Amino acid sequence: MKKRSDLMIKGAERAPHRSLLRADGFSDWEMERPVIGIANSFNEIVPGHIYLDKLVEAVKAGVYAAGGTPVVFNTIGVCDGIAMNHEGMKYSLPSRELIADSIEVMAMAHPFDGLILLSSCDKIIPGMLIAAARLDIPSIFVSGGPMLPGKVLGKDTGLDKVFEGVGSLKSGKISELDLYELECNACPGAGSCSGMFTANTMSNLSEALGMSLPLNGSAPAVFAERVRIAKQTGYQSVKLVNRGIRPREIMTKEAFYNAIALDMALGGSTNTALHIPAIAYYSGIDLTLKDFDQFTERVPHLTSMAPAGPHHIVDLFYAGGVPAILAELRKAGLVNDRQFVVYGKTMGEMLDEIQARIKDPSVIRTIDNPVHKNGGLAVLTGNLAPGGAIVKQVAVDDEMLRHSGPARVFESEEEVVRAIAEKEIRKGDVLVIRYEGPRGGPGMREMLSPTSVLAGMGMDKDVALITDGRFSGATRGACIGHISPEAAAGGPIAAVNEGDIIEIDIPGKTLSVRLSDKEISKRIEGLKKFEPKIKTGYVARYARSVSSADLGAVLER
């Protein structure tokens, strides 16, 4: 069988290449096998990645057992929690394309026969899946797994409660000692943060997309099951190479629809509305934010995960994980079970073989008894967001599903955090945070600090936030992001003035400002030319070519 790696190994003219591989310690028999590149995002600052140097050994063992030769290389990885609420967050979303580029560079310069993508956190997972889509060589993804929840006063808790604790402290609800207790106990060890935040949402969606093995998204980082999944992933990668199965055969439009359906059932992070369209875009598939809308009414919300509910990812694992949810959705014809997956069979065959079922109906509800009849996310459109906007509707209090109020306009996250801290925000206000989109930020920062401080102060039932930026998967409340087109691209959000009335109707899926189209156009025409906030370096280059959020904040193919 002709292998891709023959380009660097076969023939007399490749003697210098083999000489260099021998310097790495490779034997003749290792160079005769399929060479599997392992993209590992291990580093010593991200909790979701700090143990990947150990897990990669299990992946390598699986490759060797199946008759392949593993070769490890590394990528970068940003911790959104640590980057939050300062300039560092401008670099998080742009790192997605940088990660994809780096994997492409390594896999083209060293022609691996297949790829294993090993990561845990927010932008790194979609960055790796984008690389798989672009390269289209046999690939499989394995996550490092979720963190276990911490315990504070006998209750499970996670990082979201620490962010909210800051607001509780500012409003006098808790003491500095209480906050310190949260700080020290919310994150008990390695793994991606314990709720259904972006990292864990993307890990779970990778199963529905067909690019990872069963329970990849929910088996905790510290469980032996995580090691077994890693070994099996390594083993399966060689099978994919031998059978010539490529990512674009798996990541079809129907597979993306399966991922969106699962997203609605999980009540996942709004950031998936960036990443799913982006992966599709780089796969050559036309899919935008508005494609999510058709699933909102059809697919019920079946789990109640933090930050919107009491459960954490370990509870999802014990309840049957993604396979159990897919099996339940299949009963109502809400997923296409004929899609091929990296398990080596169709989704339907896989679900039957592993006997997927709900093991704890208090965590995963049945189709007939959902948490909510509608999906976890909602797409809003209107004269303020002609290209769409996104909200995690299952994390919005019923009182805020419909709301109108005066705009309080801020040109950056820092401005709104200061206003909240100085108690300048009143009940009923709609906070408009603009010029924080992919181009305007630049980098489309997550804004967990303002949302969590408001929640901690108990104002999440009284105040809405709308932005052309984005929110964390840990955000709850009436927080509407990804408004497209963004302000920096001349979108209508740039025309909003202090005191304009903003009208939010989440059940009606509309987001509007009480202005005529003529007035909006007049105001936009009168705006000064947008000046980028960062003029040098990587994010300056990124800002010059990135799209608005409705396309997934993508660069030209």
XYZ file of C-alpha atoms in Angstrom:
557
model
C 0.000 0.000 0.000
C 1.358 3.408 -0.978
C 1.506 5.671 2.042
C 1.602 9.437 2.299
C 4.712 9.121 4.468
C 6.525 7.466 1.546
C 7.226 11.040 0.416
C 9.756 11.335 3.241
C 10.799 7.684 3.655
C 10.811 5.579 0.456
C 13.600 5.237 -2.097
C 17.340 5.850 -2.321
C 16.832 9.600 -2.689
C 15.189 9.631 0.767
C 18.309 8.245 2.506
C 19.054 11.704 4.016
C 15.491 11.906 5.318
C 15.723 8.447 6.877
C 19.080 9.377 8.369
C 17.426 12.236 10.219
C 14.605 9.956 11.389
C 17.204 7.480 12.652
C 18.684 10.338 14.668
C 15.293 10.468 16.422
C 15.676 6.777 17.263
C 13.423 5.276 14.590
C 14.073 1.696 13.503
C 13.565 0.157 10.048
C 10.298 -1.471 11.073
C 8.916 1.803 12.473
C 9.544 3.530 9.143
C 7.689 0.769 7.301
C 4.489 1.362 9.283
C 1.873 4.127 8.834
C 3.248 7.254 10.496
C 0.660 8.937 12.725
C 1.233 12.557 13.723
C -0.112 13.434 17.170
C -0.900 17.133 17.620
C -0.613 17.607 21.381
C -1.528 20.934 23.008
C 0.168 20.140 26.327
C 1.365 23.097 28.367
C 1.835 23.903 32.037
C -0.616 26.810 32.425
C -3.965 25.446 31.177
C -5.646 22.970 33.602
C -7.215 21.190 30.661
C -3.788 20.587 29.142
C -1.362 20.173 32.014
C -1.687 16.376 32.044
C -1.760 15.777 28.284
C 1.920 14.815 28.419
C 0.755 11.745 30.373
C -2.326 11.015 28.271
C -0.341 11.151 25.032
C 1.533 8.030 26.182
C -1.783 6.126 26.122
C -2.496 7.472 22.627
C 0.945 6.339 21.447
C 0.404 2.884 22.977
C -2.786 2.511 20.941
C -0.993 3.522 17.728
C 1.785 0.993 18.332
C -0.712 -1.756 19.186
C -2.477 -1.231 15.841
C 0.744 -1.337 13.836
C 1.451 2.360 13.430
C 4.336 4.640 14.360
C 3.373 7.644 16.532
C 5.144 10.998 16.194
C 4.247 13.758 18.666
C 4.407 17.490 18.024
C 2.934 20.393 19.961
C 0.614 23.339 19.430
C -0.191 26.374 21.555
C -3.204 26.646 23.829
C -4.795 29.638 25.590
C -6.731 29.347 28.877
C -9.738 31.619 28.439
C -10.288 31.837 32.194
C -6.789 33.152 32.810
C -6.951 35.418 29.736
C -10.335 36.818 30.802
C -10.958 40.546 31.279
C -7.622 41.859 30.051
C -5.782 42.346 26.768
C -4.869 38.647 26.636
C -8.429 37.690 25.709
C -8.004 39.492 22.389
C -5.615 36.677 21.433
C -7.841 33.729 22.334
C -10.183 33.428 19.343
C -7.435 34.346 16.830
C -5.392 31.452 18.248
C -7.914 29.073 16.632
C -6.655 29.867 13.118
C -3.050 29.910 14.307
C -3.439 26.390 15.722
C -5.005 25.161 12.482
C -2.162 26.759 10.517
C 0.526 25.189 12.716
C -0.940 21.695 12.334
C -1.220 22.192 8.582
C 2.432 23.271 8.464
C 3.600 20.217 10.426
C 1.464 17.740 8.464
C 2.525 19.110 5.088
C 6.220 19.536 5.883
C 6.292 16.028 7.379
C 3.736 14.013 5.394
C 2.045 11.963 8.087
C -0.304 9.189 7.016
C -2.826 10.178 9.669
C -3.433 12.622 12.498
C -4.546 12.359 16.100
C -5.722 15.640 17.599
C -5.231 15.805 21.375
C -6.552 18.857 23.235
C -9.109 19.975 25.790
C -10.060 23.616 25.694
C -12.123 26.178 23.870
C -10.321 27.443 20.719
C -7.887 24.546 20.552
C -10.525 21.897 19.788
C -12.103 23.765 16.845
C -8.643 24.849 15.666
C -7.622 21.209 15.437
C -10.854 20.174 13.715
C -10.383 23.010 11.217
C -6.908 21.608 10.464
C -8.408 18.152 9.917
C -10.991 19.606 7.533
C -8.405 21.573 5.557
C -5.815 18.785 5.326
C -8.373 16.006 4.743
C -6.037 13.197 5.768
C -7.353 10.439 8.094
C -7.848 12.149 11.459
C -9.433 11.545 14.841
C -9.909 13.804 17.860
C -9.474 12.891 21.531
C -10.114 15.233 24.419
C -8.192 15.404 27.673
C -11.568 15.287 29.438
C -13.510 17.474 31.864
C -12.500 18.537 35.350
C -14.441 17.173 38.299
C -16.564 19.775 40.112
C -15.268 21.188 43.365
C -17.136 21.187 46.668
C -17.982 24.267 48.705
C -20.208 23.896 51.776
C -21.185 20.436 50.561
C -22.358 21.617 47.147
C -20.813 20.879 43.750
C -19.359 24.016 42.223
C -17.198 25.183 39.326
C -15.265 28.127 37.959
C -18.448 30.004 37.005
C -19.290 30.413 40.701
C -15.887 31.977 41.377
C -16.506 34.624 38.721
C -19.974 35.225 40.153
C -18.439 35.374 43.621
C -16.631 38.552 42.613
C -19.996 40.256 42.075
C -21.356 38.797 45.295
C -18.405 40.267 47.180
C -18.891 43.704 45.579
C -22.563 43.731 46.564
C -21.822 42.596 50.131
C -23.491 39.194 49.788
C -20.364 37.253 50.719
C -17.128 37.988 52.587
C -13.567 37.932 51.295
C -13.120 34.646 53.183
C -16.129 33.168 51.339
C -14.606 34.200 47.995
C -11.281 32.692 49.022
C -13.087 29.441 49.868
C -14.581 29.406 46.380
C -11.230 30.258 44.782
C -9.453 27.404 46.535
C -12.068 24.688 46.005
C -13.971 25.291 42.742
C -11.290 23.760 40.483
C -9.998 20.611 42.234
C -7.591 19.380 39.568
C -6.793 18.725 35.929
C -9.361 18.908 33.157
C -11.455 21.403 31.235
C -13.754 23.369 33.579
C -16.499 21.166 34.953
C -19.684 22.669 33.459
C -21.171 22.755 29.976
C -18.901 25.614 29.010
C -17.346 25.957 25.568
C -14.523 23.440 25.977
C -16.798 20.636 27.140
C -19.511 21.593 24.678
C -17.056 21.258 21.793
C -15.669 17.956 23.151
C -19.183 16.536 23.303
C -20.174 17.914 19.906
C -17.145 16.199 18.362
C -18.930 12.893 18.998
C -22.041 13.963 17.064
C -19.827 15.404 14.336
C -18.373 11.907 14.007
C -14.760 12.850 14.770
C -14.286 11.203 18.185
C -15.126 7.980 19.973
C -18.101 7.442 22.335
C -17.888 9.259 25.712
C -14.934 11.332 24.526
C -16.763 14.465 25.656
C -17.789 13.377 29.146
C -15.299 10.860 30.630
C -13.477 12.912 33.310
C -9.806 13.719 32.907
C -8.813 11.801 36.029
C -10.790 8.607 35.308
C -9.240 5.410 33.954
C -11.904 5.526 31.233
C -10.104 8.568 29.814
C -6.921 6.500 29.406
C -8.851 3.706 27.710
C -10.458 6.173 25.279
C -7.007 7.602 24.504
C -5.600 4.121 23.795
C -8.569 3.217 21.609
C -8.239 6.508 19.736
C -4.619 5.693 18.902
C -5.646 2.212 17.780
C -8.526 3.538 15.681
C -6.327 6.115 13.945
C -4.344 3.361 12.226
C -7.572 1.667 11.124
C -8.751 4.931 9.583
C -5.467 5.229 7.651
C -5.625 1.630 6.458
C -9.186 2.130 5.244
C -8.450 5.557 3.746
C -11.288 7.260 5.636
C -10.911 11.043 5.524
C -12.477 13.849 7.601
C -14.548 15.300 4.771
C -16.232 11.911 4.331
C -17.283 12.172 7.978
C -17.838 15.923 8.435
C -20.647 16.280 5.899
C -23.431 18.853 6.137
C -25.644 16.229 7.782
C -22.906 15.623 10.378
C -22.839 19.345 11.178
C -26.616 19.245 11.530
C -26.230 16.336 13.966
C -23.780 18.445 15.978
C -26.194 21.384 16.080
C -29.046 19.086 17.144
C -26.915 17.749 19.986
C -25.945 21.306 20.904
C -29.616 22.203 21.345
C -30.235 19.111 23.475
C -27.207 19.848 25.660
C -27.893 23.564 26.092
C -24.295 24.194 25.065
C -22.182 27.312 24.889
C -23.061 30.116 22.474
C -19.482 29.889 21.199
C -20.474 26.805 19.225
C -22.269 29.226 16.910
C -18.788 30.515 16.039
C -16.942 27.232 15.860
C -19.402 24.958 14.043
C -19.848 27.395 11.093
C -16.067 27.924 11.003
C -15.246 24.211 10.816
C -17.915 23.839 8.131
C -16.520 26.823 6.207
C -13.034 25.337 6.101
C -14.612 22.006 5.057
C -16.129 23.749 2.038
C -19.660 23.551 3.459
C -22.014 26.539 3.493
C -23.342 26.907 7.039
C -23.918 30.113 9.040
C -25.338 31.286 12.347
C -28.847 31.395 10.874
C -28.700 27.624 10.188
C -28.961 27.095 13.954
C -32.425 28.642 13.936
C -34.205 25.664 12.330
C -33.093 23.420 15.221
C -34.327 25.655 18.048
C -37.976 24.701 17.643
C -37.436 21.074 16.613
C -34.903 19.815 19.158
C -35.802 19.821 22.866
C -33.376 20.657 25.661
C -32.669 17.384 27.526
C -29.992 18.229 30.114
C -29.629 20.869 32.803
C -25.897 21.495 33.074
C -23.984 24.246 34.840
C -24.103 27.212 34.428
C -27.825 26.905 33.580
C -28.538 23.984 35.933
C -27.263 21.887 38.828
C -25.381 19.126 36.981
C -21.769 18.910 35.816
C -20.101 16.907 33.059
C -19.252 13.982 35.340
C -23.014 13.600 35.919
C -23.525 13.495 32.155
C -20.888 10.756 31.914
C -22.603 8.581 34.526
C -25.982 9.196 32.860
C -24.788 7.762 29.525
C -23.117 10.774 27.905
C -23.589 11.853 24.303
C -24.457 8.328 23.057
C -27.491 8.308 25.359
C -28.646 11.707 24.072
C -28.103 10.736 20.431
C -30.071 7.522 20.999
C -32.906 9.566 22.477
C -32.854 12.094 19.623
C -32.819 9.213 17.147
C -36.176 8.007 18.495
C -37.753 11.241 17.250
C -35.810 11.300 13.977
C -33.834 14.360 15.073
C -30.408 13.050 14.010
C -29.205 11.334 10.856
C -27.898 8.007 12.151
C -26.645 6.950 8.706
C -23.666 9.277 8.993
C -20.293 7.522 9.142
C -18.199 8.158 12.283
C -14.585 7.473 13.298
C -15.841 4.505 15.317
C -15.685 2.765 11.931
C -19.411 2.354 11.393
C -22.491 4.509 10.948
C -23.748 6.394 13.973
C -26.766 4.104 14.181
C -24.632 0.966 14.102
C -22.364 2.418 16.769
C -25.269 3.329 19.067
C -26.715 -0.173 18.696
C -23.369 -1.871 19.286
C -22.589 0.021 22.500
C -26.241 -0.252 23.640
C -26.531 3.493 24.163
C -29.261 4.423 26.653
C -30.144 6.871 29.405
C -28.805 5.614 32.737
C -30.010 8.506 34.908
C -33.207 10.255 33.745
C -32.729 12.998 36.319
C -29.657 14.147 34.350
C -30.656 13.242 30.772
C -34.367 13.643 30.191
C -36.370 11.690 27.642
C -37.832 13.238 24.492
C -41.273 13.052 26.135
C -40.112 14.824 29.308
C -37.582 17.486 28.279
C -36.165 20.252 30.459
C -37.463 22.690 27.827
C -39.455 22.026 24.670
C -37.106 24.221 22.656
C -33.348 23.917 22.166
C -30.727 25.506 24.387
C -29.737 28.284 21.979
C -31.785 30.837 20.080
C -30.890 32.928 17.034
C -32.269 36.465 17.081
C -32.556 38.809 14.101
C -33.919 42.301 13.606
C -32.834 45.786 12.642
C -30.072 45.616 15.251
C -28.763 42.234 14.061
C -29.619 41.641 10.383
C -26.945 38.932 10.216
C -28.158 37.360 13.451
C -27.217 37.160 17.125
C -27.096 34.271 19.593
C -28.305 33.714 23.161
C -28.273 30.705 25.486
C -32.014 30.923 26.119
C -32.073 28.111 28.702
C -29.808 30.236 30.935
C -32.124 33.293 30.787
C -34.571 33.943 33.613
C -38.207 33.795 32.467
C -38.679 37.458 33.429
C -35.990 38.514 30.936
C -37.106 36.481 27.916
C -38.937 39.594 26.762
C -37.456 42.918 27.751
C -37.208 46.485 26.540
C -35.110 49.172 28.088
C -32.797 52.112 27.527
C -29.420 51.482 25.944
C -26.333 52.147 28.024
C -23.592 52.299 25.425
C -20.002 51.182 26.038
C -17.159 51.003 23.550
C -15.245 48.239 25.369
C -15.507 45.576 28.054
C -13.355 47.640 30.425
C -15.851 50.511 30.314
C -18.823 48.346 31.264
C -16.948 46.518 34.045
C -16.037 49.886 35.572
C -19.654 51.090 35.332
C -20.954 47.927 37.015
C -18.339 48.129 39.769
C -19.204 51.777 40.444
C -22.926 50.915 40.585
C -23.869 53.124 37.641
C -26.178 50.473 36.154
C -29.908 50.609 36.894
C -32.629 47.977 36.741
C -34.064 47.680 33.243
C -30.935 48.905 31.452
C -29.693 47.195 28.308
C -25.910 47.301 28.255
C -24.613 47.670 24.692
C -20.961 46.638 24.391
C -19.670 47.286 20.892
C -16.393 47.346 18.971
C -15.584 44.015 20.639
C -16.240 41.835 17.567
C -13.678 39.818 15.597
C -12.423 42.945 13.806
C -13.313 45.600 16.357
C -11.918 43.954 19.486
C -9.885 42.793 17.774
C -10.266 39.125 18.551
C -13.851 39.061 19.904
C -13.149 38.742 23.596
C -15.288 36.565 25.842
C -16.926 38.775 28.432
C -17.544 36.555 31.441
C -16.484 39.214 33.942
C -19.368 41.677 33.385
C -21.987 38.946 33.081
C -20.827 37.032 36.136
C -20.454 40.165 38.272
C -24.038 41.116 37.390
C -25.206 37.579 38.237
C -23.279 37.665 41.503
C -24.931 40.988 42.374
C -28.342 39.480 41.616
C -28.959 41.805 38.659
C -29.089 39.125 35.943
C -32.912 39.222 36.258
C -33.033 42.990 35.737
C -30.321 43.900 33.218
C -29.612 42.636 29.678
C -26.308 42.732 27.798
C -25.953 42.788 24.038
C -22.680 42.832 22.129
C -20.928 42.227 18.839
C -18.423 40.371 20.997
C -19.111 37.070 22.680
C -19.763 35.530 26.064
C -18.232 32.611 27.882
C -19.897 29.224 27.993
C -20.093 29.900 31.748
C -22.298 32.973 31.189
C -25.922 33.025 32.298
C -28.596 35.692 32.021
C -30.018 37.777 29.168
C -26.687 38.011 27.376
C -26.926 38.263 23.589
C -23.721 38.038 21.587
C -22.302 37.729 18.071
C -24.409 40.643 16.778
C -23.686 40.741 13.055
C -22.537 42.738 11.216
C -20.286 44.030 13.979
C -19.810 47.729 14.750
C -16.350 47.816 13.166
C -17.902 46.606 9.898
C -20.567 49.337 9.988
C -23.274 47.175 11.531
C -26.411 48.793 13.034
C -25.098 48.323 16.588
C -22.672 51.164 15.784
C -25.665 53.499 15.365
C -27.121 53.010 18.857
C -27.017 56.067 21.136
C -27.359 56.310 24.903
C -31.031 56.059 25.849
C -32.300 54.463 22.612
C -34.859 51.792 23.444
C -33.671 48.233 22.788
C -36.347 45.572 22.366
C -35.503 41.940 23.104
C -37.960 39.132 22.361
C -36.226 35.772 22.752
C -39.357 33.616 22.201
C -40.122 35.764 19.141
C -36.460 35.590 18.068
C -36.074 39.310 17.519
C -33.558 41.957 18.599
C -34.316 45.528 17.577
C -33.666 49.157 18.391
C -36.641 51.501 18.288
C -35.323 53.469 15.314
C -36.337 53.704 11.673
C -34.107 52.195 9.005
C -33.616 55.715 7.666
C -32.343 56.989 11.020
C -30.005 53.996 11.417
C -28.535 54.600 7.953
C -28.131 58.331 8.648
C -26.264 57.679 11.876
C -23.982 55.074 10.303
C -23.107 57.460 7.466
C -22.082 60.043 10.047
C -19.682 57.752 11.916
C -15.943 58.303 11.855
C -13.864 55.737 9.990
C -13.075 52.805 12.287
C -9.525 52.810 13.632
C -8.154 49.433 14.838
C -7.219 49.289 18.521
C -4.126 47.175 17.848
C -2.051 48.147 14.845
C 0.866 45.688 14.932
C 1.453 41.969 15.376
C -0.653 38.892 14.825
C -4.089 40.175 15.876
C -3.633 43.305 13.741
C -3.130 41.049 10.704
C -6.054 38.902 11.855
C -8.364 41.918 12.176
C -7.702 43.007 8.605
C -9.154 39.823 7.087
C -11.551 38.273 9.623
C -15.294 38.010 8.957
C -18.087 38.970 11.349
C -19.402 36.342 13.745
C -22.297 35.091 11.618
C -19.829 33.265 9.348
C -17.829 31.970 12.317
C -15.138 34.705 12.460
C -13.239 33.025 9.638
C -10.407 34.072 7.346
C -10.483 33.676 3.583
C -10.014 30.030 2.614
